[in-house]
C-alpha cells in the first residue's frame, strides 16, 4: 500500500508436529495465517513476519506444548490427547463418547467451558507459561473399521483393534484388545493381520485407504472429539501489541469454526467415497449402541475425579458439558454425569 | 543478524569445528545453542532446545531399533556367519576370473541381509577373506580394496541402521526404505563383480592370483559337500527370514524385528558354541557404546535441525534455489557434490543428519519420492566410507589388520578408490533412473 | 587425584553396566510381547511406553563410558596431524575440546534439572489412565545424573590433556 504510515513488523514462529498434509495444518496455513494478515493490513499498523515450522521441524508429536512453554516458538498447535497428565481437561470429549457427532458444537462447548472456568486458563499460564487461543477438532465421529463384517457386538470378542491414547478404551468392554499404533500404521497393521481392525474416522479412512484392508465401517458413531489447541507462549503474547493480540485471538475462534465446517464437509464426502471405493457401512441398531455404551467404563467419572484432585471442579464441568449437549438436543446414548 | 545470516554462519562454524577435531555432537550442540540464543533473544530457549532434543526427541518407539539392530549385527559377527557365507560363495564362484574377489562381494551382499552396520561387514571380511585372497596370490592392495568397497553393501541392503535413521528424520516408512535398498544393493554388487572380472582379465597384474599355479591351487581349495552347504547357509537363511520376512510379512514392526533378530542371532551363537558369557558381555558393552554414540549424534543433529527450522534458512534456501532456476538435476548435482565433500571428513550418520534437514524443504516442491531421495542420500554419503582422510571402512580394516605391516592405510584407500568410483557411477544411474530404487516399493 | 579418578571410572562403568543390562531386558521384553500377541492373542500393555522411555535412559547411562573409551564421534584426521607436529598446541586444543564437551552437557543439565523437578512434583506420566501408566520422573533423573557424570568425565579428559600439555615441550 502506498500510505506513508510506518508498519511495524513483528516476527512470529508458528509450529506443529504435523505437516500441511494434515487437515488442521492446511486450514491453519490457508485460513488462519492469511486471515490474520488481512485483518492487520486493514488497519495498517502491524505486519507479521511468519516463520512457518510445521511437520515436526521444531517439535515432534507431543512436543509442541513444551516448545511453547519454554519459548522455542511463539504459536503452536498442541495435540491434547498426548497430555492426559498435564492438561486432562481437554480430554472431555474423549471421555464422553456416544454423546455428539457435531464437532463444531463440541469445540464451541469446550471453549465456552474455558470461559466459564477461568481456572483452566490460569493453570495454563501458571504451569505451562502459555495462553490458549482456541480449541479445535477434525474428528467428526470415531468409527470402528474391520476386516470382516460384524452383525453382533459379540464378534468383537478376541479381536485386536489398533487405536491411539484414550480411544483404546472404547473397545475394552467388548472383549477386544487395543493395540497402540499411529495413524500411519493402521493400514499396514490390518493388511498384515497384526490387528483385525482400527478406530478411525471417515476422512482418515479414505485418506489412508483403509477401505482396501478394513472395508467394513461399523457405524457406531462414538462421537466428535476435539484434539487440538491453538496456543501461544505467554511472553510472546504479552510482547505483541494489544491490536495484534486481539486479531490473533479472534481469528483463532473463526479458525475453530472454519475447521469444523471443513471437517463436516469432508466427513459427508468421505462416507460416499468410502462406499464408492468398495467399502460397506454397517449401521448399528439403537439397541447395539446402548449395549456398546453400557460396556464402557465410566471414563467421564474417572476424568472428573482426576480434575477434582487437581483443584478443578471436574464434576461441575462435566455436568455443564452434558447440560449443553442435552439442551442442544444431541443424540445422547449414555448420560455420563448422571450415574 | 537475520535468521538467514545466523543459519549460514552456523553451518560454517560447525564445519570448521568438526574439521579441527571437536566431537561432532558437541560441535552441533554448542553451535545450535548459540544460534538459538541469538535467534530467540533469551537464554531459556537454547537451554530447553538442547534438553528437549536430548529427551523428548528420543522418546520414540522406533529408536529402540538402533541398539537392537546393532546388537544383532555384533552377535552375527560373533557367530562367524561371515566365514560361512564366504566359504559357500568361494565354492560357487572360484572358477570365475578374480573369483575370490567376486566371492567376497557376493558374501558381503548376503551378509548385508542380516546385518545393519557396514563396519561389522568391514571387520568380518577383513578377517575372513583378506588372508584367503593373499594366500592364493591376490595383491594385498586389491584384496583390502574389495573388502572396503563391498562393506558399504551392509547399509544399503536391508536391514540397515542408515535407512532407519533416514526414515526416522523424514517420517518415511522403514519397510519402504528397506525395499528400496534391495535393487540398488544388487546393482552395486553386480557392478563390483563385473569390475572385478574385468580387472582380472585386463589388469591381471593389479589383481594378482590369476596365473596358472594360483588358479590350480584355488581349484583344489574349498570343496564343500552338500551337507556343508546346508549347514553353512541355514542359520543365515533363518535369520533373513526372521527379520526381513517378519517386517515384510507384517508380523513385526522394525523395532520388534530388531529384538527378534537379536534373540535369533543369540540362539545361533549359542547353538554354534561361539559365545561364552564373557564374549556375550563384551558384545553387549560394545552394543552400548555404538548405540550411545549413534543416538547422541541423533540428539545433537536434532538440536541443529530445529535451530535451522527456527532460523528459517531452509525455506529461504529453497526460495533462493527455485529462483536460481537450476532445476531438479542441478540441485541434485550440488547435493551429491556436498555429500561427497562431507564424506571426506564425516561419518555416514552425521552426513545424513546434517544434510537431510537442510535439503528436505528444498526438495519438497519438486514432488519427488522421499524414499528415492533417501537411497540417493545413503549411497552418496556412503562413498565417504572409502575416501580419505576419514574413511571409516578403511579405518576399520586397518585396525582389524593391526598385526599386518605389509598393508598401509594408503594401500587400503588406494585399493578402495576404484570401488568409490563405481559407487559414484551407480549413484548417477540411481538418480537418472528412480525406478531402480522404486519399482519394488 | 588418581584414586578419585579410579573411583569415578568405577561409577562410569557401573552406569554402563546398568544400561547394557537394560538393552538385554528390552530385547527380552519385546520378544515376550510378540510371543504373547501371537500365541495368546494378548498384546502386553505398556511395552510401547516402556521402550520409548528406555532409550533416553540407556543413552544417558552409557554415554559417559562411551566418552571415556573415546567412542564419541569425531573427525580427528587434522587433529592427529596437529598433535604430531605441534604437540603442545595439540594438547591445548584437546583441553578446549574436552571443556566444550563439559559445557555442552552442562547446558543439557540446566534444562534437565527443572524438568525433573516439574515431573516429580506434578506426577507426570506416560501412557493413559485406565490402560497403562508409568511415571516419567525416574527417566528424567537418569538424564540429570548421566549429564553430570559425562560432564565430569570430560573434565577428567581435559585434566589428562592438561598433564600432557605441562609435560610436553613447547613448540612455537
Ligand atoms: Na544390511
Ligand atoms: Na571419507
Short mmCIF file of C-alpha atoms and ligand atoms in Angstrom, two decimals, chain B residues 343-344 384 387 390-391, ligand 2:
data_model
loop_
_atom_site.label_atom_id
_atom_site.label_comp_id
_atom_site.label_asym_id
_atom_site.label_seq_id
_atom_site.Cartn_x
_atom_site.Cartn_y
_atom_site.Cartn_z
CA UNK B 343 32.18 -37.70 3.20
CA UNK B 344 35.88 -36.92 3.14
CA UNK B 384 32.67 -41.22 2.20
CA UNK B 387 37.57 -41.69 0.86
CA UNK B 390 38.44 -40.02 7.17
CA UNK B 391 37.07 -43.23 5.64
NA1 LIG D 2 35.73 -40.29 3.85
#
